[in-house]
Tab-separated table of C-alpha atoms in Angstrom:
chain	number	residue	atom	x	y	z
I	1	MET	CA	124.822	96.687	110.042
I	2	LYS	CA	121.554	97.916	108.578
I	3	ARG	CA	121.515	97.939	104.786
I	4	PHE	CA	120.667	101.044	102.822
I	5	VAL	CA	118.335	99.499	100.252
I	6	SER	CA	114.842	100.806	100.936
I	7	ILE	CA	112.790	102.533	103.573
I	8	PRO	CA	109.991	100.486	105.131
I	9	ILE	CA	107.237	103.057	105.573
I	10	LEU	CA	103.525	102.652	106.015
I	11	LEU	CA	101.921	105.694	104.492
I	12	ALA	CA	98.410	106.742	103.552
I	13	LEU	CA	98.488	110.364	102.530
I	14	MET	CA	96.214	113.259	103.394
I	15	LEU	CA	95.507	115.988	100.886
I	16	GLY	CA	97.634	119.085	101.181
I	17	GLY	CA	100.814	120.761	100.066
I	18	CYS	CA	100.443	120.080	96.337
I	19	THR	CA	97.438	122.140	95.262
I	20	SER	CA	97.669	123.959	91.963
I	21	GLY	CA	96.644	127.305	93.411
I	22	ILE	CA	93.163	127.347	91.854
I	23	PRO	CA	90.836	129.523	93.978
I	24	ASP	CA	88.065	128.198	96.177
I	25	GLY	CA	85.445	129.244	93.662
I	26	ALA	CA	86.638	126.741	91.070
I	27	GLU	CA	84.082	124.654	89.259
I	28	SER	CA	83.067	121.485	91.107
I	29	ALA	CA	84.029	118.064	89.842
I	30	PRO	CA	81.544	116.281	87.569
I	31	ASP	CA	79.034	114.166	89.443
I	32	ASP	CA	80.090	111.024	87.560
I	33	MET	CA	83.717	111.334	88.680
I	34	PRO	CA	84.167	108.724	91.450
I	35	SER	CA	85.321	109.890	94.866
I	36	VAL	CA	87.782	107.337	96.190
I	37	GLU	CA	89.814	106.867	99.338
I	38	VAL	CA	93.393	105.806	98.675
I	39	GLU	CA	95.791	104.404	101.272
I	40	PHE	CA	99.438	104.206	100.261
I	41	LEU	CA	101.774	101.641	101.858
I	42	LEU	CA	105.364	102.547	101.042
I	43	GLY	CA	108.144	100.065	101.759
I	44	THR	CA	109.248	96.469	101.271
I	45	ASP	CA	108.508	95.015	104.709
I	46	ALA	CA	106.194	92.013	104.274
I	47	GLU	CA	104.589	92.717	107.655
I	48	LEU	CA	104.196	96.398	106.989
I	49	SER	CA	100.453	96.415	106.404
I	50	ALA	CA	99.850	94.608	109.687
I	51	SER	CA	102.118	96.829	111.750
I	52	VAL	CA	101.350	100.522	111.427
I	53	ARG	CA	104.029	102.642	113.080
I	54	SER	CA	103.135	106.305	113.301
I	55	ASP	CA	104.737	107.491	116.553
I	56	ALA	CA	107.781	109.319	115.194
I	57	ALA	CA	109.076	110.316	118.621
I	58	ALA	CA	109.118	106.711	119.804
I	59	ARG	CA	110.280	105.067	116.599
I	60	THR	CA	112.692	107.501	114.989
I	61	PHE	CA	116.270	107.135	116.176
I	62	VAL	CA	118.087	110.455	116.248
I	63	PRO	CA	121.825	110.103	116.993
I	64	ASP	CA	122.939	112.343	119.845
I	65	GLY	CA	126.656	112.173	119.192
I	66	SER	CA	128.808	115.257	119.564
I	67	LEU	CA	130.389	114.810	116.115
I	68	LEU	CA	127.167	115.257	114.136
I	69	PRO	CA	126.361	118.856	113.221
I	70	ARG	CA	123.246	120.570	114.494
I	71	ARG	CA	121.725	121.921	111.318
I	72	GLU	CA	118.630	122.238	109.229
I	73	PRO	CA	118.022	120.085	106.138
I	74	PRO	CA	119.375	119.051	103.779
I	75	ARG	CA	121.612	116.654	105.637
I	76	THR	CA	125.348	116.704	105.015
I	77	VAL	CA	127.145	113.536	103.917
I	78	LEU	CA	129.918	113.142	106.487
I	79	SER	CA	130.588	109.413	106.298
I	80	SER	CA	129.404	106.119	104.867
I	81	ASN	CA	126.932	105.546	107.705
I	82	ASP	CA	123.539	104.346	106.538
I	83	TRP	CA	121.527	107.242	107.959
I	84	GLN	CA	118.461	108.483	106.113
I	85	GLN	CA	116.518	111.724	106.163
I	86	VAL	CA	113.605	113.061	104.120
I	87	ASN	CA	111.144	115.818	104.975
I	88	ASP	CA	109.017	116.124	101.834
I	89	VAL	CA	107.077	113.047	100.668
I	90	ARG	CA	104.628	113.288	97.734
I	91	VAL	CA	102.614	110.845	95.619
I	92	TYR	CA	101.874	111.559	91.942
I	93	PHE	CA	99.092	110.015	89.829
I	94	PHE	CA	99.457	108.405	86.375
I	95	ARG	CA	96.437	107.231	84.340
I	96	ARG	CA	96.451	104.796	81.430
I	97	ASN	CA	95.598	106.441	78.101
I	98	ALA	CA	94.213	105.028	74.866
I	99	SER	CA	97.717	104.004	73.770
I	100	GLY	CA	98.261	101.942	76.905
I	101	ASP	CA	100.760	104.392	78.457
I	102	TYR	CA	100.429	105.684	81.993
I	103	VAL	CA	100.619	109.484	81.822
I	104	TYR	CA	100.711	112.091	84.569
I	105	VAL	CA	97.317	113.428	85.666
I	106	LYS	CA	96.073	115.707	88.427
I	107	PRO	CA	93.356	114.336	90.716
I	108	LEU	CA	90.645	116.622	92.090
I	109	ASP	CA	89.878	117.297	95.706
I	110	ALA	CA	86.340	117.183	97.101
I	111	GLN	CA	85.676	120.721	95.830
I	112	GLY	CA	86.844	119.922	92.301
I	113	ARG	CA	90.208	121.676	92.537
I	114	PRO	CA	93.146	120.019	90.718
I	115	LEU	CA	95.992	118.745	92.887
I	116	ASP	CA	99.538	118.398	91.578
I	117	CYS	CA	100.043	115.510	94.004
I	118	LEU	CA	99.286	114.306	97.526
I	119	SER	CA	101.625	115.437	100.294
I	120	ALA	CA	102.566	113.964	103.686
I	121	GLU	CA	103.126	116.897	106.020
I	122	GLU	CA	103.924	114.709	109.020
I	123	PHE	CA	107.410	113.920	107.762
I	124	THR	CA	108.506	117.319	109.062
I	125	LEU	CA	107.472	116.566	112.661
I	126	LYS	CA	110.691	114.754	113.547
I	127	PHE	CA	112.675	117.985	113.261
I	128	GLY	CA	111.214	119.049	116.593
I	129	ILE	CA	112.604	115.962	118.322
I	130	SER	CA	116.302	116.767	118.148
I	131	PRO	CA	118.617	119.289	116.479
I	132	TYR	CA	120.530	116.389	114.911
I	133	VAL	CA	117.568	115.066	112.923
I	134	VAL	CA	118.831	111.866	111.334
I	135	TRP	CA	116.343	109.203	110.297
I	136	TRP	CA	117.530	105.733	111.202
I	137	GLY	CA	116.205	102.438	112.529
I	138	GLY	CA	117.403	102.741	116.116
I	139	GLU	CA	117.665	99.889	118.606
I	140	GLU	CA	114.430	98.254	117.419
I	141	ASP	CA	115.325	98.714	113.754
I	142	ALA	CA	111.921	100.350	113.222
I	143	ASP	CA	112.049	102.992	110.525
I	144	GLU	CA	109.907	106.092	110.515
I	145	ALA	CA	106.339	105.238	109.564
I	146	HIS	CA	103.054	107.098	109.243
I	147	ALA	CA	99.526	106.102	108.287
I	148	TRP	CA	97.086	108.475	106.581
I	149	VAL	CA	94.231	108.300	104.129
I	150	GLY	CA	93.502	110.727	101.307
I	151	ARG	CA	90.215	111.120	99.426
I	152	VAL	CA	90.292	112.374	95.844
I	153	ARG	CA	88.038	112.417	92.777
I	154	LEU	CA	89.346	110.550	89.748
I	155	ASP	CA	88.192	109.946	86.188
I	156	PRO	CA	87.355	106.275	85.606
I	157	GLY	CA	90.344	104.293	84.385
I	158	GLU	CA	93.512	102.465	85.458
I	159	TYR	CA	96.038	104.275	87.662
I	160	ARG	CA	99.584	103.811	88.886
I	161	PHE	CA	101.287	105.948	91.510
I	162	LEU	CA	104.804	107.346	91.896
I	163	ALA	CA	106.131	108.432	95.297
I	164	ILE	CA	109.002	110.926	95.680
I	165	ALA	CA	110.684	111.521	99.059
I	166	ARG	CA	113.281	114.301	99.347
I	167	ASP	CA	115.204	116.297	101.953
I	168	ASP	CA	114.914	119.925	100.881
I	169	ARG	CA	111.520	121.157	101.988
I	170	HIS	CA	112.815	123.957	104.205
I	171	VAL	CA	115.901	124.892	102.189
I	172	SER	CA	116.271	128.654	102.024
I	173	GLY	CA	116.628	130.061	98.532
I	174	ALA	CA	116.664	127.922	95.406
I	175	ARG	CA	116.507	124.169	95.861
I	176	SER	CA	119.031	121.977	94.077
I	177	LEU	CA	116.382	119.513	92.838
I	178	ALA	CA	113.554	120.491	90.513
I	179	ASP	CA	109.863	120.407	91.338
I	180	PRO	CA	107.957	118.246	88.814
I	181	ASN	CA	105.413	121.040	88.379
I	182	VAL	CA	107.715	124.084	88.171
I	183	ALA	CA	109.690	124.894	85.031
I	184	VAL	CA	113.254	126.268	85.417
I	185	ALA	CA	114.554	127.915	82.268
I	186	ASP	CA	118.204	127.980	83.388
I	187	TRP	CA	118.140	124.195	83.807
I	188	GLU	CA	116.219	123.639	80.533
I	189	TRP	CA	113.678	121.944	82.784
I	190	THR	CA	110.082	122.181	81.573
I	191	GLY	CA	108.464	120.099	84.305
I	192	TRP	CA	105.862	117.416	83.780
I	193	THR	CA	102.887	117.928	81.469
I	194	ALA	CA	99.528	116.545	82.533
I	195	GLY	CA	98.213	114.099	79.947
I	196	THR	CA	101.617	113.781	78.251
I	197	THR	CA	104.476	112.812	80.618
I	198	ARG	CA	104.723	109.026	80.757
I	199	LEU	CA	105.530	107.248	84.020
I	200	GLU	CA	108.589	105.593	82.443
I	201	ASP	CA	109.850	108.971	81.198
I	202	ALA	CA	109.306	111.021	84.370
I	203	THR	CA	112.614	112.545	85.431
I	204	LEU	CA	113.850	114.973	88.053
I	205	ALA	CA	116.600	117.498	87.317
I	206	CYS	CA	119.231	119.147	89.479
I	207	ALA	CA	120.591	122.679	89.258
I	208	ARG	CA	123.110	123.249	86.464
I	209	THR	CA	125.676	124.712	88.799
I	210	SER	CA	129.100	123.598	89.899
I	211	PRO	CA	129.154	121.524	92.004
I	212	LEU	CA	126.390	119.670	90.200
I	213	ALA	CA	124.813	118.657	93.486
I	214	ALA	CA	121.618	117.013	94.684
I	215	THR	CA	119.994	116.215	98.013
I	216	GLU	CA	118.739	112.973	99.532
I	217	LEU	CA	116.117	111.489	97.209
I	218	PHE	CA	114.033	108.312	97.362
I	219	CYS	CA	111.330	107.181	94.945
I	220	GLY	CA	109.198	104.213	93.953
I	221	SER	CA	106.047	103.300	92.065
I	222	THR	CA	103.211	100.800	92.298
I	223	SER	CA	103.780	97.514	90.519
I	224	ASP	CA	100.085	96.838	89.766
I	225	PRO	CA	97.471	99.260	88.459
I	226	VAL	CA	94.362	100.323	90.367
I	227	ARG	CA	91.074	100.397	88.433
I	228	VAL	CA	88.669	103.186	89.285
I	229	ASP	CA	85.148	102.487	87.936
I	230	GLY	CA	82.820	103.471	90.763
I	231	SER	CA	82.437	99.924	92.082
I	232	ARG	CA	84.958	100.498	94.907
I	233	THR	CA	85.472	103.549	97.062
I	234	ALA	CA	88.706	102.562	98.819
I	235	PHE	CA	92.060	101.228	97.631
I	236	ARG	CA	95.348	100.199	99.224
I	237	CYS	CA	98.570	100.526	97.215
I	238	ALA	CA	102.068	99.246	98.073
I	239	ILE	CA	105.092	101.246	96.902
I	240	GLY	CA	108.721	100.339	97.559
I	241	LEU	CA	111.052	103.302	98.075
I	242	GLU	CA	114.723	103.174	97.138
I	243	ARG	CA	117.381	105.850	96.944
I	244	ALA	CA	117.543	107.586	93.559
I	245	VAL	CA	120.893	109.327	94.129
I	246	ALA	CA	124.431	108.153	94.801
I	247	GLY	CA	126.628	109.259	97.679
I	248	ILE	CA	130.186	110.431	97.253
I	249	LEU	CA	132.801	111.275	99.878
I	250	LEU	CA	136.219	112.935	99.582
I	251	TYR	CA	138.457	112.384	102.614
I	252	VAL	CA	142.148	113.171	101.963
I	253	GLU	CA	145.142	114.454	103.899
I	254	HIS	CA	148.629	115.880	103.257
I	255	ILE	CA	147.501	118.002	100.321
I	256	PRO	CA	150.382	119.626	98.412
I	257	ALA	CA	150.538	123.357	99.151
I	258	THR	CA	151.709	124.276	95.628
I	259	ILE	CA	151.808	122.719	92.162
I	260	ARG	CA	153.954	123.893	89.260
I	261	ALA	CA	151.759	125.526	86.602
I	262	CYS	CA	151.655	128.174	83.905
I	263	VAL	CA	150.608	131.664	84.955
I	264	HIS	CA	149.857	134.781	82.917
I	265	ASP	CA	150.409	138.385	83.893
I	266	ALA	CA	148.368	141.435	82.949
I	267	SER	CA	150.384	142.034	79.766
I	268	GLY	CA	149.610	138.554	78.471
I	269	THR	CA	153.074	137.088	78.978
I	270	HIS	CA	153.342	133.782	80.745
I	271	HIS	CA	155.776	131.723	82.748
I	272	THR	CA	155.792	128.685	85.026
I	273	ALA	CA	155.588	129.087	88.780
I	274	ASP	CA	154.605	127.245	91.953
I	275	VAL	CA	150.909	128.082	92.313
I	276	PRO	CA	149.187	127.626	95.709
I	277	VAL	CA	146.473	124.963	95.799
I	278	THR	CA	143.262	126.736	96.815
I	279	GLY	CA	140.872	123.792	96.710
I	280	LEU	CA	139.994	120.341	95.460
I	281	ALA	CA	137.198	119.083	93.228
I	282	VAL	CA	135.864	115.646	92.335
I	283	VAL	CA	135.033	115.772	88.632
I	284	ARG	CA	133.121	113.416	86.379
I	285	GLY	CA	134.825	112.924	83.016
I	286	GLY	CA	133.149	112.904	79.616
I	287	ARG	CA	129.518	114.024	79.614
I	288	LEU	CA	127.416	114.439	82.737
I	289	SER	CA	123.704	114.009	83.291
I	290	ASP	CA	121.730	116.550	85.289
I	291	ARG	CA	118.625	114.368	85.755
I	292	VAL	CA	117.521	110.948	86.952
I	293	ARG	CA	114.809	108.664	85.596
I	294	LEU	CA	112.530	108.036	88.581
I	295	TRP	CA	110.909	104.875	87.240
I	296	ASP	CA	114.034	102.782	87.774
I	297	ARG	CA	116.400	105.353	89.373
I	298	SER	CA	118.706	105.133	86.371
I	299	ALA	CA	121.001	107.632	84.714
I	300	VAL	CA	119.767	109.712	81.798
I	301	ALA	CA	122.135	110.263	78.873
I	302	GLY	CA	124.527	113.067	79.711
I	303	THR	CA	124.307	116.402	77.904
I	304	LEU	CA	126.730	118.514	79.960
I	305	THR	CA	130.405	118.672	78.972
I	306	ALA	CA	132.759	117.931	81.837
I	307	VAL	CA	135.594	120.265	80.870
I	308	SER	CA	135.775	123.830	79.670
I	309	ALA	CA	137.758	124.960	76.655
I	310	GLN	CA	141.528	125.140	76.979
I	311	THR	CA	142.575	128.797	77.115
I	312	ALA	CA	146.272	128.583	77.974
I	313	ALA	CA	148.985	129.266	75.436
I	314	PRO	CA	150.091	126.118	73.549
I	315	ASP	CA	153.664	126.529	74.746
I	316	CYS	CA	152.596	126.950	78.375
I	317	PRO	CA	149.512	124.746	78.880
I	318	ASN	CA	147.564	123.921	81.993
I	319	PRO	CA	144.864	121.264	82.292
I	320	PRO	CA	141.393	122.560	81.385
I	321	LEU	CA	139.217	123.998	84.112
I	322	PRO	CA	136.260	121.713	84.969
I	323	ALA	CA	132.986	123.080	83.616
I	324	TYR	CA	131.121	121.116	86.289
I	325	SER	CA	132.217	119.207	89.365
I	326	LEU	CA	130.439	116.787	91.695
I	327	LEU	CA	132.155	118.012	94.870
I	328	GLU	CA	134.324	120.986	95.746
I	329	VAL	CA	136.096	121.932	98.954
I	330	ALA	CA	138.294	124.962	99.610
I	331	ILE	CA	141.507	125.005	101.618
I	332	PRO	CA	140.513	126.787	104.875
I	333	ASP	CA	142.082	130.154	105.649
I	334	HIS	CA	143.586	128.882	108.907
I	335	ALA	CA	145.575	126.129	107.147
I	336	GLU	CA	149.339	126.122	107.653
I	337	VAL	CA	152.131	124.971	105.335
I	338	ARG	CA	154.888	122.688	106.548
I	339	ASP	CA	157.377	120.808	104.344
I	340	GLY	CA	155.361	121.632	101.239
I	341	ILE	CA	152.013	120.266	102.434
I	342	TYR	CA	148.957	121.776	104.102
I	343	THR	CA	148.620	121.093	107.818
I	344	ASN	CA	146.099	121.952	110.523
I	345	LEU	CA	143.194	121.810	108.074
I	346	THR	CA	140.821	120.279	110.649
I	347	PRO	CA	142.135	120.945	114.162
I	348	GLY	CA	139.166	119.134	115.712
I	349	ASN	CA	140.131	115.875	114.035
I	350	THR	CA	142.739	114.701	116.530
I	351	ALA	CA	143.659	111.590	114.548
I	352	HIS	CA	143.959	113.359	111.193
I	353	PRO	CA	144.223	117.131	111.703
I	354	ASP	CA	145.713	117.555	108.224
I	355	ALA	CA	142.701	115.941	106.510
I	356	LEU	CA	140.017	117.640	104.445
I	357	LEU	CA	136.480	116.245	104.186
I	358	GLN	CA	133.601	116.874	101.796
I	359	GLY	CA	130.611	114.723	100.839
I	360	GLY	CA	127.323	114.980	99.032
I	361	PHE	CA	124.606	113.350	96.978
I	362	VAL	CA	124.908	113.172	93.191
I	363	LEU	CA	122.613	111.983	90.416
I	364	PRO	CA	123.385	108.610	88.796
I	365	GLN	CA	125.825	108.729	85.882
I	366	ALA	CA	126.285	106.241	83.047
I	367	GLU	CA	129.648	104.660	82.377
I	368	PRO	CA	131.611	107.147	80.235
I	369	GLU	CA	132.626	106.223	76.734
I	370	GLU	CA	136.295	106.239	75.784
I	371	ALA	CA	136.997	109.125	73.437
I	372	GLY	CA	139.813	107.299	71.680
I	373	SER	CA	141.650	110.432	70.597
I	374	ASP	CA	145.373	110.341	69.793
I	375	SER	CA	145.840	114.038	70.486
I	376	GLY	CA	146.396	113.683	74.233
I	377	GLU	CA	144.328	113.477	77.406
I	378	ASP	CA	140.597	113.335	76.698
I	379	TYR	CA	139.464	113.677	80.322
I	380	ASP	CA	136.878	110.968	79.704
I	381	ARG	CA	137.395	108.723	82.722
I	382	SER	CA	134.782	108.245	85.412
I	383	LEU	CA	136.227	110.339	88.231
I	384	TYR	CA	139.150	112.699	88.758
I	385	LEU	CA	140.549	114.552	91.720
I	386	VAL	CA	141.304	118.049	90.410
I	387	PHE	CA	143.656	120.439	92.202
I	388	LEU	CA	142.519	124.052	91.827
I	389	GLY	CA	144.514	127.289	92.084
I	390	GLU	CA	144.284	130.981	91.233
I	391	GLU	CA	146.223	132.960	88.685
I	392	GLY	CA	147.393	136.546	89.111
I	393	SER	CA	146.064	139.375	91.216
I	394	GLY	CA	142.573	139.006	89.728
I	395	GLY	CA	142.221	135.560	91.250
I	396	ARG	CA	141.200	133.809	88.014
I	397	ARG	CA	140.662	130.165	88.871
I	398	ILE	CA	142.760	127.593	87.031
I	399	ALA	CA	143.160	123.813	87.167
I	400	LEU	CA	146.595	122.650	88.274
I	401	GLU	CA	146.294	118.870	87.940
I	402	TRP	CA	143.709	116.194	87.069
I	403	ARG	CA	144.449	112.946	88.877
I	404	PRO	CA	142.382	109.868	87.820
I	405	ILE	CA	140.454	107.971	90.488
I	406	ARG	CA	140.610	104.184	90.125
I	407	LEU	CA	137.969	101.703	91.220
I	408	ALA	CA	139.293	99.109	93.664
I	409	THR	CA	138.724	95.794	91.877
I	410	ASP	CA	140.877	92.846	90.892
I	411	ASP	CA	138.577	91.770	88.060
I	412	SER	CA	140.658	91.962	84.874
I	413	ALA	CA	137.519	92.303	82.729
I	414	CYS	CA	136.573	95.572	84.393
I	415	ASP	CA	138.112	98.878	83.384
I	416	PRO	CA	138.870	100.399	86.798
I	417	LEU	CA	138.910	103.897	85.297
I	418	ARG	CA	135.465	103.716	83.672
I	419	PHE	CA	132.477	102.719	85.749
I	420	PRO	CA	128.953	104.041	86.320
I	421	LEU	CA	127.761	105.939	89.363
I	422	LEU	CA	124.713	103.952	90.413
I	423	ALA	CA	121.822	105.065	92.594
I	424	ASN	CA	121.966	103.888	96.216
I	425	HIS	CA	125.722	103.315	95.987
I	426	PHE	CA	128.333	105.136	98.047
I	427	TYR	CA	131.642	106.078	96.412
I	428	SER	CA	134.220	106.729	99.102
I	429	ILE	CA	137.566	108.380	98.314
I	430	GLY	CA	139.085	107.589	101.673
I	431	ARG	CA	137.307	105.813	104.515
I	432	ARG	CA	135.154	107.413	107.206
I	433	ALA	CA	132.378	106.013	109.363
I	434	PHE	CA	130.877	107.042	112.685
I	435	SER	CA	129.998	104.673	115.479
I	436	ALA	CA	126.307	103.742	115.470
I	437	ASP	CA	125.394	106.489	117.950
I	438	GLY	CA	127.436	109.157	116.175
I	439	THR	CA	129.723	109.818	119.162
I	440	ARG	CA	133.094	108.745	117.740
I	441	LEU	CA	135.089	107.836	114.649
I	442	ASP	CA	136.498	104.329	114.839
I	443	ALA	CA	140.160	104.149	113.834
I	444	ALA	CA	139.576	101.230	111.460
I	445	ASP	CA	137.063	103.245	109.466
I	446	ASP	CA	138.789	106.634	109.683
I	447	LEU	CA	141.453	106.479	107.004
I	448	PRO	CA	141.825	109.474	104.677
I	449	ILE	CA	143.849	108.952	101.515
I	450	ASP	CA	147.381	110.257	101.961
I	451	LEU	CA	148.028	112.348	98.861
I	452	ARG	CA	151.676	112.570	99.800
I	453	SER	CA	152.157	108.816	99.525
I	454	GLU	CA	149.961	108.510	96.425
I	455	GLY	CA	152.204	110.938	94.549
I	456	GLY	CA	151.211	111.149	90.907
I	457	ALA	CA	149.642	107.702	90.891
I	458	GLN	CA	145.965	106.997	90.508
I	459	ILE	CA	143.813	107.340	93.608
I	460	THR	CA	141.777	104.358	94.682
I	461	ILE	CA	138.058	104.722	95.267
I	462	ARG	CA	136.155	102.427	97.602
I	463	ILE	CA	132.485	101.569	97.100
I	464	ASP	CA	131.181	101.204	100.608
I	465	PRO	CA	129.085	98.196	101.678
I	466	PHE	CA	127.291	100.329	104.253
I	467	TRP	CA	125.036	101.481	101.425
I	468	ASN	CA	124.738	98.291	99.371
I	469	GLU	CA	125.909	94.693	99.610
I	470	TYR	CA	127.953	93.263	96.748
I	471	TYR	CA	128.733	89.822	95.476
I	472	GLY	CA	130.467	88.491	92.409
I	473	GLY	CA	131.591	90.152	89.206
I	474	ALA	CA	132.806	93.701	88.899
I	475	ILE	CA	130.999	96.968	88.476
I	476	GLY	CA	131.218	98.278	84.949
I	477	ASN	CA	130.697	94.964	83.142
I	478	PRO	CA	127.393	94.266	81.345
I	479	SER	CA	126.863	91.532	83.949
I	480	HIS	CA	128.732	93.215	86.716
I	481	GLY	CA	127.083	91.244	89.521
I	482	VAL	CA	126.468	94.289	91.688
I	483	ASN	CA	123.246	93.461	93.447
I	484	VAL	CA	121.553	93.503	96.805
I	485	ASP	CA	121.367	90.151	98.522
I	486	PRO	CA	119.032	90.178	101.579
I	487	GLU	CA	120.818	87.113	102.984
I	488	TRP	CA	124.332	88.448	102.512
I	489	GLY	CA	124.550	89.974	105.965
I	490	GLU	CA	127.579	92.117	106.742
I	491	HIS	CA	129.991	90.555	104.294
I	492	PRO	CA	131.621	93.277	102.137
I	493	GLY	CA	131.144	91.030	99.126
I	494	GLY	CA	132.880	90.204	95.881
I	495	SER	CA	136.287	91.537	94.988
I	496	LEU	CA	135.512	95.164	95.763
I	497	GLN	CA	137.528	96.678	98.582
């Protein structure tokens, strides 16, 4: 099993793709501004610098299995397999100021035009290899790698570099992740400010929609500064890339067709009735964050409230409708009802035709704080499975039930209902994994959660070792022991299931 910790890439970037739009007639750079050639080596492979791999067709493994969808980016999360895909890789420059902070700056090209960043166009070439387009190590375990050199003009000083790799370059319409240089008023995202934004404070936001979704995202920065003083004209910089988002998967079967709830008619009167379940959502309790700190891929303090205001009558209440969700999936129109549960949801899944699947990438989230209210449910736990329905002829969406999702751990010091969502971790509600070539689902790793047998009990979540290796402790503790051990091999690790 190949771990999902970082991407070994050799990369030296050419100029392009990140210009600021200044016309060709812009003023030339000052003569005393050094022109330097910078080669960027991205990855953690110790032999990377001695082994340049730039032949994407020969080195990029693209699964050819019949179960993987033929689609354009961004890639869909269908299982816990450790497949990777990015198509937009950029490097941003940060210069040390008089206060000792590294702040975002824009280098100049040879003609003196400011560049937002340096861009690697070649990462899009692999999409001509196969319609499946999944980046993986293949038989030789050789990840995608490219080697380029970029020449820029820089003010004298000390520099550090931040690389961002994402999977939404050719997404039609609005992208779900922000551009560092483009403000989005609806997201309260102002972008980075040259000369002001510190490297440690640089964040990336996602769209404030529901689901609060993201795409594949990797990032990393140089550990040592580079001094530009005119004495050297070429530099080589190593940057390790690691995933800055978490993965989450919902794989359940035997969904109840109806749930008893309160409904209102046009006149405002209300009564209880069996309301059809129209969909499911995975919801983060408490407050959510819509951005990630790129420096260490950590969660930013949440500012978005998880639940909307309660609007039902006090004597006929329903759970509140989620203001934001992490995942949502609708009951398909062709579904059938038998013995009170939905059947034939996925006819192509011969082993589990009554199962429903949805997955995606989400930004890291801090462990939620316990509200401690005595007035009832505070909806402040880490994750919930929410059953959704519709009320009346107008189809107003309502929440029918919030069911807590419990972390699988036998550590008594860990609260299994409150835990963080960490970058580069995969949170699997149910189990699903393809064979290595993507041609089949192995029975041992194809186990949706049976909602019929779970009843009203808490649902167990599984953090999958395909994405990270674990040993010792329990997630959620100050010293939770969740780490990556290069020597751990394929052992699932610790007490996590």
